Amino acid sequence: MKKRDVSKRRIRHRKPVWLLLPLLSLIFALIISFWVVNLYRGINPIFPAVSEETTEVFSNDTQDDDAQADVPWYLTLVNRWNPLPKDYDLELMEIEGGELVDKRIYEPLMEMLDNAKAEKLGPIVVSGYRTQEQQQSFMDEKITSYRKQGYSKSKAKELAEQWVAAVGASEHQLGIAVDINGATYDIYLWLQENSYKYGFIFRYPGDKTEITGVAEEVWHYRYVGVEAATEIHNQGVSLEEYLENLN
Ligand SMILES: [Zn+2]
């Protein structure tokens, strides 16, 4: 008697499970379609994109600048975690060679270049202000070149981002950063020793990559004013660390 009861109960319990099947497959289908839609939109919930913060930078290339409201224009922080402030104001001026810079850095920049010239270092500004569109096309070119070398789409993007700042994350869009070339490599040694006197800093040293988010760039100089530049030079800190200490 007891045995029969148990088997009856088992049979009764199985029925609802079979009834649940259509419901379970509906839920499964919903999960799959949600995943596919997100994949299509580039937001993969299972395997997050290589650099999520960069994806964010692309989708909203300006930030609410409350966080930086109290710093002067020449201390504005722009990196992969701090995109270009909303409505950033600047007036541009053309320099020798045709590049544009914020007119407020024109004089100190010319003074620095003149003194480097006097040392026979042949300095030349090869890149100054960049628009959002120019920054985007730099990025596209770099990705394309990695794709041509056979890298996957996501790997090519990851590699490109090690060399080119994402749109909204480049100091060149501020107009107060310049890339300088010279007749010989000595220009970079001279700049590392002397640029602070004119208010410029060696922005991306190799030992600060973790903090700046950018691999070493010996040619990239950024204006921060003489006071900050002197302190950054003397203390051997990055701009990020300097600003952190200010707070
Ligand atoms: Zn640069």
CSV table of C-alpha atoms and ligand atoms in Angstrom, one decimal:
chain,number,residue,atom,x,y,z
A,1,MET,CA,0.0,0.0,0.0
A,2,LYS,CA,2.7,2.4,1.0
A,3,LYS,CA,4.7,1.7,-2.2
A,4,ARG,CA,1.7,2.5,-4.4
A,5,ASP,CA,1.1,5.8,-2.6
A,6,VAL,CA,4.7,6.9,-3.3
A,7,SER,CA,4.6,6.2,-7.0
A,8,LYS,CA,1.2,7.9,-7.4
A,9,ARG,CA,2.6,11.0,-5.7
A,10,ARG,CA,5.6,10.9,-8.1
A,11,ILE,CA,3.4,10.8,-11.1
A,12,ARG,CA,1.4,13.7,-9.8
A,13,HIS,CA,4.5,15.7,-9.3
A,14,ARG,CA,5.9,15.2,-12.7
A,15,LYS,CA,2.9,16.8,-14.5
A,16,PRO,CA,3.6,20.4,-13.5
A,17,VAL,CA,7.3,20.0,-14.7
A,18,TRP,CA,6.1,19.2,-18.2
A,19,LEU,CA,3.7,22.1,-18.1
A,20,LEU,CA,6.6,24.4,-17.2
A,21,LEU,CA,8.6,23.5,-20.3
A,22,PRO,CA,7.0,26.0,-22.7
A,23,LEU,CA,7.5,28.7,-20.1
A,24,LEU,CA,11.2,27.8,-19.5
A,25,SER,CA,11.9,27.8,-23.2
A,26,LEU,CA,10.2,31.2,-23.5
A,27,ILE,CA,12.5,32.6,-20.7
A,28,PHE,CA,15.5,31.0,-22.4
A,29,ALA,CA,14.6,32.6,-25.7
A,30,LEU,CA,14.2,36.0,-24.0
A,31,ILE,CA,17.6,35.7,-22.3
A,32,ILE,CA,19.2,34.7,-25.7
A,33,SER,CA,17.6,37.6,-27.5
A,34,PHE,CA,18.6,40.1,-24.8
A,35,TRP,CA,22.2,38.9,-25.1
A,36,VAL,CA,22.2,39.1,-28.9
A,37,VAL,CA,20.7,42.6,-28.8
A,38,ASN,CA,23.4,43.7,-26.3
A,39,LEU,CA,26.1,42.1,-28.3
A,40,TYR,CA,24.9,44.0,-31.3
A,41,ARG,CA,25.0,47.2,-29.3
A,42,GLY,CA,28.6,46.4,-28.3
A,43,ILE,CA,27.7,45.8,-24.6
A,44,ASN,CA,28.5,42.2,-24.0
A,45,PRO,CA,27.2,41.3,-20.6
A,46,ILE,CA,29.1,38.0,-20.4
A,47,PHE,CA,32.4,39.1,-21.9
A,48,PRO,CA,32.7,42.9,-21.2
A,49,ALA,CA,34.5,44.9,-23.9
A,50,VAL,CA,38.3,45.2,-23.4
A,51,SER,CA,38.1,48.8,-22.4
A,52,GLU,CA,34.7,49.6,-21.1
A,53,GLU,CA,35.6,53.1,-20.0
A,54,THR,CA,36.7,53.9,-23.5
A,55,THR,CA,33.3,52.8,-24.9
A,56,GLU,CA,31.8,55.2,-22.5
A,57,VAL,CA,34.0,58.0,-23.6
A,58,PHE,CA,32.9,57.4,-27.2
A,59,SER,CA,29.2,57.5,-26.3
A,60,ASN,CA,29.4,60.6,-24.2
A,61,ASP,CA,32.5,62.6,-25.1
A,62,THR,CA,32.0,65.3,-22.6
A,63,GLN,CA,31.7,65.1,-18.8
A,64,ASP,CA,29.9,67.1,-16.3
A,65,ASP,CA,32.7,69.4,-15.3
A,66,ASP,CA,31.6,69.9,-11.7
A,67,ALA,CA,34.5,67.8,-10.4
A,68,GLN,CA,37.0,70.2,-12.1
A,69,ALA,CA,35.1,73.4,-11.7
A,70,ASP,CA,37.6,74.8,-9.1
A,71,VAL,CA,40.8,74.2,-11.1
A,72,PRO,CA,42.1,76.8,-13.5
A,73,TRP,CA,42.0,76.0,-17.2
A,74,TYR,CA,45.7,75.1,-17.4
A,75,LEU,CA,45.2,72.3,-14.8
A,76,THR,CA,42.2,70.7,-16.5
A,77,LEU,CA,42.7,67.0,-16.3
A,78,VAL,CA,41.9,65.0,-19.5
A,79,ASN,CA,42.7,61.3,-19.6
A,80,ARG,CA,40.9,58.1,-20.4
A,81,TRP,CA,38.9,58.4,-17.1
A,82,ASN,CA,38.3,62.1,-17.3
A,83,PRO,CA,37.0,63.1,-20.7
A,84,LEU,CA,37.1,66.6,-22.2
A,85,PRO,CA,34.9,69.0,-20.0
A,86,LYS,CA,31.6,70.1,-21.5
A,87,ASP,CA,31.7,73.4,-23.3
A,88,TYR,CA,35.4,73.8,-22.9
A,89,ASP,CA,36.3,77.3,-24.2
A,90,LEU,CA,39.4,78.0,-26.1
A,91,GLU,CA,40.7,80.5,-28.7
A,92,LEU,CA,43.2,79.1,-31.1
A,93,MET,CA,46.3,80.6,-32.7
A,94,GLU,CA,48.5,79.3,-35.5
A,95,ILE,CA,52.1,78.7,-34.8
A,96,GLU,CA,55.1,78.3,-37.2
A,97,GLY,CA,54.5,75.1,-39.2
A,98,GLY,CA,50.8,75.6,-39.3
A,99,GLU,CA,49.6,73.8,-36.1
A,100,LEU,CA,47.1,75.5,-33.8
A,101,VAL,CA,47.4,76.0,-30.1
A,102,ASP,CA,45.4,77.7,-27.4
A,103,LYS,CA,46.5,81.4,-27.6
A,104,ARG,CA,47.2,81.4,-23.8
A,105,ILE,CA,50.1,79.0,-24.3
A,106,TYR,CA,51.5,80.7,-27.3
A,107,GLU,CA,54.1,82.9,-25.6
A,108,PRO,CA,55.6,80.3,-23.2
A,109,LEU,CA,55.6,77.8,-26.0
A,110,MET,CA,57.5,80.2,-28.4
A,111,GLU,CA,60.0,81.1,-25.6
A,112,MET,CA,60.7,77.4,-25.0
A,113,LEU,CA,61.1,76.6,-28.7
A,114,ASP,CA,63.3,79.6,-29.2
A,115,ASN,CA,65.6,78.5,-26.4
A,116,ALA,CA,65.7,75.0,-27.8
A,117,LYS,CA,66.5,76.4,-31.2
A,118,ALA,CA,69.4,78.4,-29.7
A,119,GLU,CA,70.8,75.0,-28.5
A,120,LYS,CA,70.7,73.8,-32.1
A,121,LEU,CA,68.1,71.2,-31.3
A,122,GLY,CA,65.8,72.0,-34.3
A,123,PRO,CA,62.5,71.8,-32.4
A,124,ILE,CA,59.3,71.6,-34.4
A,125,VAL,CA,55.7,71.2,-33.3
A,126,VAL,CA,54.2,68.4,-35.3
A,127,SER,CA,50.9,68.2,-33.6
A,128,GLY,CA,48.9,70.8,-31.6
A,129,TYR,CA,45.2,71.2,-31.2
A,130,ARG,CA,43.1,68.4,-32.6
A,131,THR,CA,39.3,68.4,-33.2
A,132,GLN,CA,37.2,65.5,-32.2
A,133,GLU,CA,37.0,64.5,-35.8
A,134,GLN,CA,40.8,64.4,-36.2
A,135,GLN,CA,41.1,62.4,-33.0
A,136,GLN,CA,38.5,60.0,-34.3
A,137,SER,CA,40.3,59.6,-37.6
A,138,PHE,CA,43.7,59.0,-35.9
A,139,MET,CA,42.0,56.2,-33.9
A,140,ASP,CA,40.4,54.7,-37.0
A,141,GLU,CA,43.7,54.7,-38.9
A,142,LYS,CA,45.5,53.0,-36.1
A,143,ILE,CA,42.7,50.3,-35.8
A,144,THR,CA,42.8,49.7,-39.6
A,145,SER,CA,46.6,49.3,-39.5
A,146,TYR,CA,46.3,46.6,-36.8
A,147,ARG,CA,43.4,44.9,-38.6
A,148,LYS,CA,45.7,44.7,-41.7
A,149,GLN,CA,48.3,43.0,-39.6
A,150,GLY,CA,45.7,40.3,-38.9
A,151,TYR,CA,44.3,41.2,-35.5
A,152,SER,CA,40.7,40.7,-34.6
A,153,LYS,CA,38.4,43.7,-34.4
A,154,SER,CA,38.5,43.9,-30.6
A,155,LYS,CA,42.2,43.2,-30.3
A,156,ALA,CA,43.0,45.9,-33.0
A,157,LYS,CA,41.0,48.4,-30.9
A,158,GLU,CA,42.7,47.4,-27.7
A,159,LEU,CA,46.2,47.8,-29.3
A,160,ALA,CA,45.2,51.1,-31.0
A,161,GLU,CA,44.1,52.5,-27.6
A,162,GLN,CA,47.5,51.9,-26.2
A,163,TRP,CA,48.8,54.5,-28.7
A,164,VAL,CA,46.0,56.8,-29.5
A,165,ALA,CA,43.8,58.4,-26.9
A,166,ALA,CA,40.1,57.8,-27.4
A,167,VAL,CA,37.9,60.7,-28.6
A,168,GLY,CA,37.4,63.1,-25.8
A,169,ALA,CA,40.3,61.6,-23.8
A,170,SER,CA,43.1,63.4,-25.6
A,171,GLU,CA,44.9,66.5,-24.2
A,172,HIS,CA,45.3,67.7,-27.8
A,173,GLN,CA,41.6,68.5,-27.8
A,174,LEU,CA,42.4,71.0,-25.0
A,175,GLY,CA,44.8,72.9,-27.3
A,176,ILE,CA,47.4,73.1,-24.5
A,177,ALA,CA,49.4,70.0,-25.5
A,178,VAL,CA,51.9,69.7,-28.3
A,179,ASP,CA,54.0,66.9,-29.9
A,180,ILE,CA,57.5,68.1,-30.5
A,181,ASN,CA,60.1,66.6,-32.9
A,182,GLY,CA,63.7,67.7,-33.2
A,183,ALA,CA,66.8,67.5,-35.3
A,184,THR,CA,68.2,64.8,-32.9
A,185,TYR,CA,67.0,62.8,-29.9
A,186,ASP,CA,68.7,65.4,-27.7
A,187,ILE,CA,65.7,67.6,-28.0
A,188,TYR,CA,63.8,65.2,-25.7
A,189,LEU,CA,66.6,65.2,-23.1
A,190,TRP,CA,66.6,69.0,-23.2
A,191,LEU,CA,62.8,69.2,-22.8
A,192,GLN,CA,62.9,66.9,-19.9
A,193,GLU,CA,65.4,69.1,-18.1
A,194,ASN,CA,64.0,72.5,-19.1
A,195,SER,CA,60.4,72.5,-20.1
A,196,TYR,CA,59.1,73.2,-16.6
A,197,LYS,CA,60.7,76.7,-16.7
A,198,TYR,CA,58.2,77.6,-19.4
A,199,GLY,CA,55.3,75.8,-17.7
A,200,PHE,CA,55.3,72.6,-19.7
A,201,ILE,CA,55.6,69.0,-18.4
A,202,PHE,CA,56.8,65.7,-19.8
A,203,ARG,CA,53.3,64.3,-19.5
A,204,TYR,CA,53.7,60.6,-20.1
A,205,PRO,CA,56.9,59.2,-18.6
A,206,GLY,CA,57.4,55.5,-18.9
A,207,ASP,CA,57.2,54.9,-15.1
A,208,LYS,CA,53.8,56.6,-14.8
A,209,THR,CA,51.9,54.6,-17.5
A,210,GLU,CA,49.6,52.9,-14.9
A,211,ILE,CA,48.5,56.3,-13.6
A,212,THR,CA,48.3,58.3,-16.8
A,213,GLY,CA,46.9,55.4,-18.9
A,214,VAL,CA,49.3,56.3,-21.7
A,215,ALA,CA,52.5,54.5,-22.8
A,216,GLU,CA,55.7,56.7,-22.7
A,217,GLU,CA,55.6,59.6,-25.1
A,218,VAL,CA,58.8,61.6,-25.1
A,219,TRP,CA,57.5,64.0,-27.6
A,220,HIS,CA,54.2,65.0,-25.8
A,221,TYR,CA,54.4,68.2,-23.7
A,222,ARG,CA,51.5,69.8,-21.9
A,223,TYR,CA,51.1,73.2,-20.4
A,224,VAL,CA,50.3,73.4,-16.6
A,225,GLY,CA,51.8,76.8,-15.7
A,226,VAL,CA,55.2,77.4,-14.3
A,227,GLU,CA,54.3,76.8,-10.6
A,228,ALA,CA,52.7,73.3,-11.2
A,229,ALA,CA,55.3,72.4,-13.8
A,230,THR,CA,58.2,73.2,-11.3
A,231,GLU,CA,56.6,71.1,-8.6
A,232,ILE,CA,55.8,68.2,-10.9
A,233,HIS,CA,59.4,68.3,-12.2
A,234,ASN,CA,61.0,68.5,-8.8
A,235,GLN,CA,58.8,65.9,-7.2
A,236,GLY,CA,58.9,63.5,-10.2
A,237,VAL,CA,55.1,63.0,-10.0
A,238,SER,CA,52.5,62.8,-12.8
A,239,LEU,CA,49.8,65.5,-13.3
A,240,GLU,CA,47.3,63.0,-11.8
A,241,GLU,CA,49.3,62.7,-8.6
A,242,TYR,CA,49.9,66.4,-8.4
A,243,LEU,CA,46.2,67.2,-8.7
A,244,GLU,CA,45.5,64.4,-6.1
A,245,ASN,CA,47.9,66.0,-3.7
A,246,LEU,CA,46.3,69.5,-4.3
A,247,ASN,CA,43.0,68.2,-2.9
B,1,ZN,ZN,50.6,64.2,-28.0
